[in-house]
Tab-separated table of C-alpha atoms (C1' of nucleotides) in Angstrom:
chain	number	residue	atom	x	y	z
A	1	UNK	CA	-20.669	26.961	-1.704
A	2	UNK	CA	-20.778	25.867	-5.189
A	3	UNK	CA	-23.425	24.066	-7.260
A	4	UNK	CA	-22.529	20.729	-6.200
A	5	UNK	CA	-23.426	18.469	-3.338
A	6	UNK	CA	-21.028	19.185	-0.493
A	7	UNK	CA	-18.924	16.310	1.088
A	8	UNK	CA	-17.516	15.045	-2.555
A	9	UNK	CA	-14.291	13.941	-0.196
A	10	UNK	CA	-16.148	11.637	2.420
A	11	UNK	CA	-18.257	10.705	-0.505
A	12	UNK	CA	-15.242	9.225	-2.077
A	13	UNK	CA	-14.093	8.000	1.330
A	14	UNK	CA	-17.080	6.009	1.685
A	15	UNK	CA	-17.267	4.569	-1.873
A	16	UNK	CA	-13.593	3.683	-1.534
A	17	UNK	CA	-14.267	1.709	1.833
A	18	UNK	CA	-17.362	-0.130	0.324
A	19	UNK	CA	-15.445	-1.136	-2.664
A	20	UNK	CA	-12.140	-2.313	-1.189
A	21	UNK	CA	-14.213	-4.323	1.322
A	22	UNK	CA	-16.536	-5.875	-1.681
A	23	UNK	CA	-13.863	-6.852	-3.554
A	24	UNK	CA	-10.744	-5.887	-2.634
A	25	UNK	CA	-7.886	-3.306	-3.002
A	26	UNK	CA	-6.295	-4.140	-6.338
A	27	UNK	CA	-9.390	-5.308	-8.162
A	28	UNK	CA	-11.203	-1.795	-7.575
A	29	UNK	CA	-10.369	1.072	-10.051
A	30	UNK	CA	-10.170	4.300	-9.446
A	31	UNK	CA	-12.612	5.020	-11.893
A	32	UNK	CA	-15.622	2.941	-9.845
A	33	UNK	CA	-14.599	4.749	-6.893
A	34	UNK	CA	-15.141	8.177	-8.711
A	35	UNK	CA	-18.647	6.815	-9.846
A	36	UNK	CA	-20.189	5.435	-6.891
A	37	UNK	CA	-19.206	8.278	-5.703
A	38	UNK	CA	-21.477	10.439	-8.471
A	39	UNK	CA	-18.084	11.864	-9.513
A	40	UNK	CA	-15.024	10.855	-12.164
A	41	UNK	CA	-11.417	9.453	-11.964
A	42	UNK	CA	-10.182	13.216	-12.399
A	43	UNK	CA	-12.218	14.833	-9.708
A	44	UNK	CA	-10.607	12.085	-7.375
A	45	UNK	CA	-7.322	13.023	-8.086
A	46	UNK	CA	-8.381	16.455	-7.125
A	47	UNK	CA	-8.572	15.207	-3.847
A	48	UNK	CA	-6.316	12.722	-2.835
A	49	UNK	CA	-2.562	12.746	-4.186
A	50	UNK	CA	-3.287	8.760	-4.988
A	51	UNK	CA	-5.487	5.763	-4.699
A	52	UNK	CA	-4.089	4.613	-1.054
A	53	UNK	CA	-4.105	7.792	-0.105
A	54	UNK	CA	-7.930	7.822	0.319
A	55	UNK	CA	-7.693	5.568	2.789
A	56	UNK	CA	-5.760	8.277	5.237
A	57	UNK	CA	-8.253	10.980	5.861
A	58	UNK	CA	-7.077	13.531	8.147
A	59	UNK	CA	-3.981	11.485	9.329
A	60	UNK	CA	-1.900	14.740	8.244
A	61	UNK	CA	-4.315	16.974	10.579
A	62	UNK	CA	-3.843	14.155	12.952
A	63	UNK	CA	0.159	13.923	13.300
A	64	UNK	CA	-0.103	18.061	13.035
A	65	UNK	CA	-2.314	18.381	16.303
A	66	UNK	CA	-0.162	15.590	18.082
A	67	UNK	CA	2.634	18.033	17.444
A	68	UNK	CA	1.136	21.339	18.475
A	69	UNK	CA	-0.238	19.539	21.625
A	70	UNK	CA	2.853	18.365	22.606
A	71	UNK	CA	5.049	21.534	21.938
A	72	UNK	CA	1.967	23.944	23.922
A	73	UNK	CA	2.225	20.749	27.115
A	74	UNK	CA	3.392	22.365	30.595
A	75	UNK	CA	7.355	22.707	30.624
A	76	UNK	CA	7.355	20.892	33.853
A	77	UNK	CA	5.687	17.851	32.485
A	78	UNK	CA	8.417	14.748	31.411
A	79	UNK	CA	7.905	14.323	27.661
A	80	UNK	CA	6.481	10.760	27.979
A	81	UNK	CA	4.165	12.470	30.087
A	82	UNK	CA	3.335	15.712	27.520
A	83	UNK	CA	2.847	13.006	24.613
A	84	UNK	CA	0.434	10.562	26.425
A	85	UNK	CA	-1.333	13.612	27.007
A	86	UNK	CA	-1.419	14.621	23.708
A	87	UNK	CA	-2.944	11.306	22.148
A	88	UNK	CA	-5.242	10.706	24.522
A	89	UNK	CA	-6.622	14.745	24.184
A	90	UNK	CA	-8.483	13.280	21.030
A	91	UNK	CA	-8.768	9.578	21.562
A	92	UNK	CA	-12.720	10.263	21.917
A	93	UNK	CA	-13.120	11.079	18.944
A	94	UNK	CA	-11.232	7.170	17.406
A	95	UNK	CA	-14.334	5.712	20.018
A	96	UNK	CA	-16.909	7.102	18.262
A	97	UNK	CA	-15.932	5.282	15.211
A	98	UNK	CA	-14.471	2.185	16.136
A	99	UNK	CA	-16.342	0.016	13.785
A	100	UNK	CA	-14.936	2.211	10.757
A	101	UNK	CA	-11.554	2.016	12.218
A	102	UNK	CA	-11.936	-2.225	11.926
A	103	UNK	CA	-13.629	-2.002	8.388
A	104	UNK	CA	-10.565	0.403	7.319
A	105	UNK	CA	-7.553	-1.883	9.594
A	106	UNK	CA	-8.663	-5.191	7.567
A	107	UNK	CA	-8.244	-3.701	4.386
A	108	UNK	CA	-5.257	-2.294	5.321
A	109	UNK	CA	-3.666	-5.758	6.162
A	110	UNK	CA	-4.804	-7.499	3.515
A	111	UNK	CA	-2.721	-5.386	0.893
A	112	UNK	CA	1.410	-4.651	1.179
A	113	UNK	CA	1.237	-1.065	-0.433
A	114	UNK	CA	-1.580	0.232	1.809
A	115	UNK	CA	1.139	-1.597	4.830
A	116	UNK	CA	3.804	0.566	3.136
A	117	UNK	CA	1.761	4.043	3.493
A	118	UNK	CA	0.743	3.194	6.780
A	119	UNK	CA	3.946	2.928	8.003
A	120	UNK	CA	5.193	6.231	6.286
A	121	UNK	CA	2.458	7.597	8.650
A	122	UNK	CA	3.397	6.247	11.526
A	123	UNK	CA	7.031	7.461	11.101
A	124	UNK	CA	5.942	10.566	9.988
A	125	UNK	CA	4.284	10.877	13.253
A	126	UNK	CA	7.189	9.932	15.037
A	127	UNK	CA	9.492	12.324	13.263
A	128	UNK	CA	6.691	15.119	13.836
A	129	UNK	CA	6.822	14.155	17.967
A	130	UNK	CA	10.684	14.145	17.530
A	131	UNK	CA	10.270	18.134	16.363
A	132	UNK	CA	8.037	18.862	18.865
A	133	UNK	CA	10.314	17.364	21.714
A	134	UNK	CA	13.540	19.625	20.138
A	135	UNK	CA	11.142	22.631	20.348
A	136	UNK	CA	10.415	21.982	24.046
A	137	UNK	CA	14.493	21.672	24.631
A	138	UNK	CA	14.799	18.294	24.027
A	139	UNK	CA	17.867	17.270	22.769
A	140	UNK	CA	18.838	14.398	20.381
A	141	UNK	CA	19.159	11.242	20.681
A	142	UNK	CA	16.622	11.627	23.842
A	143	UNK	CA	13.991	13.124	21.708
A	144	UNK	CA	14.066	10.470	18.532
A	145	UNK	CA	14.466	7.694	20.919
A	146	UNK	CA	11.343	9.036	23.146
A	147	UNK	CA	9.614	9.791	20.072
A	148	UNK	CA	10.153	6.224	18.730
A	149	UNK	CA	9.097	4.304	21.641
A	150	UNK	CA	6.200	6.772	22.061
A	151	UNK	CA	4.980	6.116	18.722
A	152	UNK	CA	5.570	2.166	19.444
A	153	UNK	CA	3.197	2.488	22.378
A	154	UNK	CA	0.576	4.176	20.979
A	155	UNK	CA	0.685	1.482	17.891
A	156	UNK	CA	0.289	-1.598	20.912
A	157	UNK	CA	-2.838	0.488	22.375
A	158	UNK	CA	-4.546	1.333	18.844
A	159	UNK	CA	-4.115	-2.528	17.945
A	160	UNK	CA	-5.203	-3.457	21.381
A	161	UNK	CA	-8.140	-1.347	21.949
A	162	UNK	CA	-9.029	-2.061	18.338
A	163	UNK	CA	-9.308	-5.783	18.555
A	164	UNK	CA	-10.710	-5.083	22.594
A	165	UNK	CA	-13.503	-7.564	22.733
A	166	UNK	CA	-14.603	-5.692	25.994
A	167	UNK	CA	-15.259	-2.143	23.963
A	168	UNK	CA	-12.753	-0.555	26.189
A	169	UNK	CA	-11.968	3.751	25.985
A	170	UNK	CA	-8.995	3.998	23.577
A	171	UNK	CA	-7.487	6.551	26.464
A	172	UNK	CA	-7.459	3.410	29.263
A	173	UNK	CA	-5.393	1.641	26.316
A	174	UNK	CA	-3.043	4.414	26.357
A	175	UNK	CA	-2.158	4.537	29.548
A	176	UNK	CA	-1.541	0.939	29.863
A	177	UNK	CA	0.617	1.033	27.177
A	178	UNK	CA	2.660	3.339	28.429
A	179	UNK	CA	2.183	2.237	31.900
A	180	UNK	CA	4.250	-0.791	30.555
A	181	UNK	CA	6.725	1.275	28.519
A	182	UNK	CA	8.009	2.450	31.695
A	183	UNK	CA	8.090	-1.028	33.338
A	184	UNK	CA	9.742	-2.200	30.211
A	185	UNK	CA	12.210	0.441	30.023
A	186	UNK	CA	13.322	0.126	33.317
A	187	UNK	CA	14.891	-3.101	32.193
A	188	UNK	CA	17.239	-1.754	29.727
B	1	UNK	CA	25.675	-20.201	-16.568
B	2	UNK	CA	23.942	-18.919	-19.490
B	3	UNK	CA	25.165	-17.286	-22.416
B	4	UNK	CA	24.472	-13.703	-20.766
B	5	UNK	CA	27.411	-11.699	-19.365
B	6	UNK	CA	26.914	-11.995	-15.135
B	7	UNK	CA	25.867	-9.594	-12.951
B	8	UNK	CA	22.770	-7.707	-14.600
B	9	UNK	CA	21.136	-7.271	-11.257
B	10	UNK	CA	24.453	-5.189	-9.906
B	11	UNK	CA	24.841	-3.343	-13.209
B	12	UNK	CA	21.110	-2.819	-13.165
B	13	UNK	CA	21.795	-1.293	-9.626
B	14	UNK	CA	24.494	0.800	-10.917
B	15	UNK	CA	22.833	2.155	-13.652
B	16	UNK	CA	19.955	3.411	-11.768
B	17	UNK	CA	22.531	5.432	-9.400
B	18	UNK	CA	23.912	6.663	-12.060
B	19	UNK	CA	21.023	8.101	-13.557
B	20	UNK	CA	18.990	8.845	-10.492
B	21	UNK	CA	22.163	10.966	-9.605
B	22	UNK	CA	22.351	12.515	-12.928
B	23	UNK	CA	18.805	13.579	-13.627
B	24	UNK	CA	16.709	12.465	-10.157
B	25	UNK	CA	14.464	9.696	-9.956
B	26	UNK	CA	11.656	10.800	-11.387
B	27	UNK	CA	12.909	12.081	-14.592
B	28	UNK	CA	14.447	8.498	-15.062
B	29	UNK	CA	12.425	6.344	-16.882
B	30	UNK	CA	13.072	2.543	-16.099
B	31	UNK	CA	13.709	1.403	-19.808
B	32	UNK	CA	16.435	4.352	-19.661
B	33	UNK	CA	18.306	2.048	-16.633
B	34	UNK	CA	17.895	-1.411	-18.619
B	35	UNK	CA	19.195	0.725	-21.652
B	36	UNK	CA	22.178	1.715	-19.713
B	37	UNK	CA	22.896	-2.099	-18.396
B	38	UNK	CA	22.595	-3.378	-21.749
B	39	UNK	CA	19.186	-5.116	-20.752
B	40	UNK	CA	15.528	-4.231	-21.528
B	41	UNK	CA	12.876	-2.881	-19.471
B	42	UNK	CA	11.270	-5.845	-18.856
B	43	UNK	CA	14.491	-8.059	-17.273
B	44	UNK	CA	14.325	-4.826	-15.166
B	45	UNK	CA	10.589	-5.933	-13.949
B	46	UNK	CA	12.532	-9.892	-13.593
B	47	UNK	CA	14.894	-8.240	-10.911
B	48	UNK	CA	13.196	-5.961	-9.093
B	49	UNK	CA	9.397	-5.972	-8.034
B	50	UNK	CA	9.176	-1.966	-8.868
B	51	UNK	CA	11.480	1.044	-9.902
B	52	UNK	CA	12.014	1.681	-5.957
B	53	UNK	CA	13.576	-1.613	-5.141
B	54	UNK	CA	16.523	-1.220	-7.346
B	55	UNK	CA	17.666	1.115	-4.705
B	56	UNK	CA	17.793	-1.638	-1.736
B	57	UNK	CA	19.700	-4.571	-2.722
B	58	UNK	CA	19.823	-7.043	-0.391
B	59	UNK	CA	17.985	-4.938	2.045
B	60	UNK	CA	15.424	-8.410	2.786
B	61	UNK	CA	18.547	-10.563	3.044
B	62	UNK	CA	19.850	-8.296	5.849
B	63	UNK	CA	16.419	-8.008	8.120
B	64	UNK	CA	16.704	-11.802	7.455
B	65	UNK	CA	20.034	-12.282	8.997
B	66	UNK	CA	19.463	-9.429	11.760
B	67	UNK	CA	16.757	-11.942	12.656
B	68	UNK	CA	18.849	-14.921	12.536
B	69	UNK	CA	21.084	-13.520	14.717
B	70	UNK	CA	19.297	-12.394	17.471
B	71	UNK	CA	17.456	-16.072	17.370
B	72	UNK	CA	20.686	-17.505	18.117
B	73	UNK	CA	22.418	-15.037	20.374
B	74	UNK	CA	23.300	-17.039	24.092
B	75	UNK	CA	20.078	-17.294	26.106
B	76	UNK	CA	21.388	-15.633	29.011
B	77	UNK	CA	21.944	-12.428	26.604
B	78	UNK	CA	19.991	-9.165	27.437
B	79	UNK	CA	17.610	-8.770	24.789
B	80	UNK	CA	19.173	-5.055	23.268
B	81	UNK	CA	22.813	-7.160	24.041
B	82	UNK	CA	21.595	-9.739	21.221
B	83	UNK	CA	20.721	-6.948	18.829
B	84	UNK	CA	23.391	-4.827	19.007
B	85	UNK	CA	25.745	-8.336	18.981
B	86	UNK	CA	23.843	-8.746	15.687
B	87	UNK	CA	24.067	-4.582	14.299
B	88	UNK	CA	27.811	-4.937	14.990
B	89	UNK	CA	27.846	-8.360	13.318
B	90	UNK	CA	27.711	-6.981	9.853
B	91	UNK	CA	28.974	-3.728	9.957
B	92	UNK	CA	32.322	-4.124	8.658
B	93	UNK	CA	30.271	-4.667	5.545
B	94	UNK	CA	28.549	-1.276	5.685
B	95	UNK	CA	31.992	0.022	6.311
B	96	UNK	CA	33.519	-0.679	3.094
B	97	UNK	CA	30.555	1.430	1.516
B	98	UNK	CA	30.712	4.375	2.753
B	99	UNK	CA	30.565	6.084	-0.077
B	100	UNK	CA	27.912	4.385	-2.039
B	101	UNK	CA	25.699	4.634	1.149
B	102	UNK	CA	26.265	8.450	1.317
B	103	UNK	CA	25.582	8.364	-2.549
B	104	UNK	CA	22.596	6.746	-1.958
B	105	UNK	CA	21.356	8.876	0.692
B	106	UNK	CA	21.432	11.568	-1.107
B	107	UNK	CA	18.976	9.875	-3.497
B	108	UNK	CA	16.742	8.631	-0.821
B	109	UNK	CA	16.319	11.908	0.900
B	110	UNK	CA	15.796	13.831	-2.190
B	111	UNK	CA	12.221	12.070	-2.746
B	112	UNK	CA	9.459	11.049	-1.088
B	113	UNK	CA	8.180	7.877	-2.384
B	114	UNK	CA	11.750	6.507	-1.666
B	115	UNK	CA	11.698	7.854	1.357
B	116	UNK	CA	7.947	6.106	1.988
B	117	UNK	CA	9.962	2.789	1.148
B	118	UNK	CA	12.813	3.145	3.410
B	119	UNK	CA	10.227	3.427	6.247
B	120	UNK	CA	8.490	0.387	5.570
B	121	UNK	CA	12.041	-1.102	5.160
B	122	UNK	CA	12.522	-0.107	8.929
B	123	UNK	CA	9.531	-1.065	10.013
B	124	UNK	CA	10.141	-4.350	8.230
B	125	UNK	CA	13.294	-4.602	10.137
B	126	UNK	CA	11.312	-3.934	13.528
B	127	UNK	CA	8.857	-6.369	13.478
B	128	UNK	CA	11.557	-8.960	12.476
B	129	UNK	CA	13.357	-7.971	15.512
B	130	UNK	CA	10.412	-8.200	17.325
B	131	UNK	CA	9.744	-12.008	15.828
B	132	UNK	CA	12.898	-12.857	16.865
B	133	UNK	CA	12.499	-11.612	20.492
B	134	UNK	CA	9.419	-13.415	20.873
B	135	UNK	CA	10.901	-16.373	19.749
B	136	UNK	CA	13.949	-16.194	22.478
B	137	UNK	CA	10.778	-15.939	24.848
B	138	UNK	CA	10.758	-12.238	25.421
B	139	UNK	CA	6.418	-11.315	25.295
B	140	UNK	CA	4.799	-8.585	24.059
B	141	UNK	CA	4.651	-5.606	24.622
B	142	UNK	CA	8.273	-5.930	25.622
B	143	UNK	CA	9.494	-7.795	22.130
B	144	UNK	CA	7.387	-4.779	20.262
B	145	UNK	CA	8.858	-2.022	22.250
B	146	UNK	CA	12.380	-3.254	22.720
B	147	UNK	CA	12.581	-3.602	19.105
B	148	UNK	CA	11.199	-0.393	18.452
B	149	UNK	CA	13.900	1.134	20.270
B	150	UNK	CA	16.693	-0.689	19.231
B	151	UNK	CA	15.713	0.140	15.655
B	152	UNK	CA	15.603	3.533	16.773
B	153	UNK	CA	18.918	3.624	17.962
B	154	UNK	CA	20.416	1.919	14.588
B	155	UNK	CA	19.006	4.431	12.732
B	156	UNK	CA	20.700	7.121	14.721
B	157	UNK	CA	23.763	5.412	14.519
B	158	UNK	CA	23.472	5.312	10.675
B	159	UNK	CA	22.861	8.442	9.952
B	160	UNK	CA	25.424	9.600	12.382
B	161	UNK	CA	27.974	6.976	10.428
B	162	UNK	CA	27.389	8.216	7.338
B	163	UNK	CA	27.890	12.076	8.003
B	164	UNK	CA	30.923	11.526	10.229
B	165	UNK	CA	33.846	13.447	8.796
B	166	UNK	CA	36.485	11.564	11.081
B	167	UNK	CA	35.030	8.300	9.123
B	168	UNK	CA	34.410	6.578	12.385
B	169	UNK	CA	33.681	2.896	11.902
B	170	UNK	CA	29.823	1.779	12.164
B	171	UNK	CA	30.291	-0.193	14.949
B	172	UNK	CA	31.278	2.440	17.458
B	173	UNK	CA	28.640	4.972	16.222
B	174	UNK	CA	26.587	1.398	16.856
B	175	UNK	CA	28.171	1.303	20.744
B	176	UNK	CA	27.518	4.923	21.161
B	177	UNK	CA	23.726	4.730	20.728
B	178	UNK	CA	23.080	2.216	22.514
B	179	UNK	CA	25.150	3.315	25.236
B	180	UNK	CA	22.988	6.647	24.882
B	181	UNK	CA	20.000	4.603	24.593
B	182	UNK	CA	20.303	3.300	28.030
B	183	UNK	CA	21.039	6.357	29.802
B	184	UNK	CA	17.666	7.791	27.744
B	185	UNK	CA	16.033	5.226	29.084
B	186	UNK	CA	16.744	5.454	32.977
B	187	UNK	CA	15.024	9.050	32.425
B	188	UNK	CA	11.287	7.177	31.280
C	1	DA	C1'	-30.577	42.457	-14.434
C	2	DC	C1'	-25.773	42.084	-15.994
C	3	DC	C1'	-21.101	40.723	-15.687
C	4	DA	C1'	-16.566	39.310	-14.070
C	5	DG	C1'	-14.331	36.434	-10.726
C	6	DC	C1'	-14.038	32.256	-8.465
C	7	DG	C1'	-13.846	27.398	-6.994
C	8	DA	C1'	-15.157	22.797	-8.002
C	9	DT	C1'	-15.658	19.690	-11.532
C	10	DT	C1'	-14.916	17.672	-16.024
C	11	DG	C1'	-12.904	15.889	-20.678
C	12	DC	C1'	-9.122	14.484	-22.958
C	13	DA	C1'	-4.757	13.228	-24.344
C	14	DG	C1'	-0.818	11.405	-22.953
C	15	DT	C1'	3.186	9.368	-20.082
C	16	DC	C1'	4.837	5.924	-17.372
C	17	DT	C1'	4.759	1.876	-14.317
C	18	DC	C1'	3.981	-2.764	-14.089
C	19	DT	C1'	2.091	-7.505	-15.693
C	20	DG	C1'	1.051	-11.859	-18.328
C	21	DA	C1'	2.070	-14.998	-21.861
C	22	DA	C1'	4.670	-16.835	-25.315
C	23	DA	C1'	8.960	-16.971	-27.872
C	24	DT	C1'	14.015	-16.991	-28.134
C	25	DC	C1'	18.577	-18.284	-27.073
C	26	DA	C1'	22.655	-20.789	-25.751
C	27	DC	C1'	24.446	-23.709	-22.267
C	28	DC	C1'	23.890	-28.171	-19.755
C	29	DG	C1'	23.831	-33.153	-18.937
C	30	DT	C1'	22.601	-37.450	-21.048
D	1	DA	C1'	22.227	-35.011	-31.308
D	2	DC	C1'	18.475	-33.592	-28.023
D	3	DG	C1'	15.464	-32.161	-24.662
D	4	DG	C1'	15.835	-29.533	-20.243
D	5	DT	C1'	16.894	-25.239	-18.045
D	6	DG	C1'	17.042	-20.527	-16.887
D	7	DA	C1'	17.733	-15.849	-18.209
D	8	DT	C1'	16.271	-12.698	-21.467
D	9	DT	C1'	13.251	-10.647	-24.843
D	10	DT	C1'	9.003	-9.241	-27.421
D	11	DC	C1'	4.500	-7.758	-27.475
D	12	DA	C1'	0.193	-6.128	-26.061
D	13	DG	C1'	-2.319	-4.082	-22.629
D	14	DA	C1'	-4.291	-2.451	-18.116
D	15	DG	C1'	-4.363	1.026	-15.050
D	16	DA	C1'	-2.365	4.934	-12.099
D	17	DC	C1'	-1.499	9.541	-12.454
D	18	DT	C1'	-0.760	14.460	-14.686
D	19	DG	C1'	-1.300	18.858	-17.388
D	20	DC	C1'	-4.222	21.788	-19.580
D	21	DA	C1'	-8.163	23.898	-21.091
D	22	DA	C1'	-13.042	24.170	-20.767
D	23	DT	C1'	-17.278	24.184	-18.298
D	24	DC	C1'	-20.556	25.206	-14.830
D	25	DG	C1'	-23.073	28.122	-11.844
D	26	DC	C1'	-22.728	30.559	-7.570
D	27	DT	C1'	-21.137	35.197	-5.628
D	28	DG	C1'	-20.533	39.983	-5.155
D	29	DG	C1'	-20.324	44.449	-7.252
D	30	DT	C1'	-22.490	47.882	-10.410
DNA sequence: ACCAGCGATTGCAGTCTCTGAAATCACCGT
DNA sequence: ACGGTGATTTCAGAGACTGCAATCGCTGGT
């Protein structure tokens, strides 16, 4: 290790969240980020490829592990099946920070361009599950369609177990979710 | 009218392809489209909100009629009926720009902050669907996940449009996917 | 102890996007 | 003729982001 305190990243991370929340997105520089922080504006950039992009830690690991789970799931399991599976392998670790995941979703909907990246996430996740189905032998259309309402599921359980007043397991969100995408479906 | 020849939001759009085409969009520098259109950088910033938008005219006035649509489709309507009534509603439109889409395309794929748009254009679309579904009395999560898929499926149908060599109209690439759609979804 | 290599950080200069405010211009109806 | 109107322009500036070179001090080899 170097001469530096470790963690300059979630350093940054954590300035970034305090100052969005104190006053907002577009009224915080990058600069006062670097310096609460104990860094500068350069060393930031060193980091993260832009400002909203500090707000998306690990969401690249994230979509990557969805995809390796669901290429290594059983062959006999139905690919709904292999990516419920797959999200709800790590949903423990989204209910041991809830509270940061509400600090983070406000300030998220309260500004369009941080909307904008989240949704570039969200269908990068989707095209990453569409891979992963084609790997298992999944042909298209079924695997972007099943990739599409997969992801759309698993937005409707993050937004419900996020807002859950009752502190319910992310995982028992899941499988509601999709326990109602197949009800849904079956009226199409 | 004023005294100003008509049109500088279409020859502001055609400059940008131009250019974009000719050197890629980040080597274009926004002044460099005004230039081209015989207007000034800032008239640019009057037309469009940011260098992006230039490349999706009338993309809001479409999600807005999409929407409209599917509001008004007969009640007794299947809910993925009324959206593909409305897809198929406008495509003739799409139809007789064929080329420019492919042209654009090409643009859009070549980069990823356009891309990053284009997604939040979809997901724009989505929830708009969505809206309307609630509003014909469909409730969540069907509205969200219906939606999800039929956006899915338009997509699909797009890109399929726009790379078929036999030039088959949108409308049948349109049928198609949702005909495939169904039969995906009888296997959830 | 000395030194070269290395990774993280920094300073700096500069480009480009985007914004706000005020001015200009010619067409319009009165 | 005259003010209203709307599109365009000018100007000045903030702030995001990048390239490059320099710095710092830890690490391992001698």
């Amino acid at each position: 290790m170097g001469r530096w305190p470790a963690g300059a990243q979630e350093r940054l991370q954590e300035a970034a969240i305090e100052l969005f929340t104190e006053r907002g997105y577009e009224r915080t520089r990058v600069a006062e980020i670097a310096t609460r922080a104990g860094l500068t504006e350069r060393t930031f950039y060193n980091h993260f490829a832009d400002k909203r992009e500090v707000l998306f830690p690990g969401q690249d690991r994230f979509i990557a592990d969805i995809r390796e789970a669901v290429v290594a799931a059983p062959a006999e399991q139905a690919p709904l099946d292999a990516i419920l599976a797959a999200f709800t392998a790590g949903s423990d670790w989204f209910d041991q920070r809830r509270e940061a995941a509400q600090r983070r979703r406000r300030i998220l909907d309260a500004h369009g361009d941080l909307r904008e990246r989240e949704r570039a996430k969200t269908a990068a996740l989707g095209e990453g599950i569409a891979d992963a189905l084609r790997t298992r032998g999944v042909c298209d259309p079924a695997a972007t369609l099943t990739a599409a309402v997969a992801v759309a599921a698993h937005q409707l359980a993050a937004a419900r177990w996020s807002a859950d007043p009752r502190h319910g397991a992310l995982k028992d969100h899941l499988r509601d979710s999709f326990e109602e995408l197949h009800r849904t479906a079956r009226t199409w």
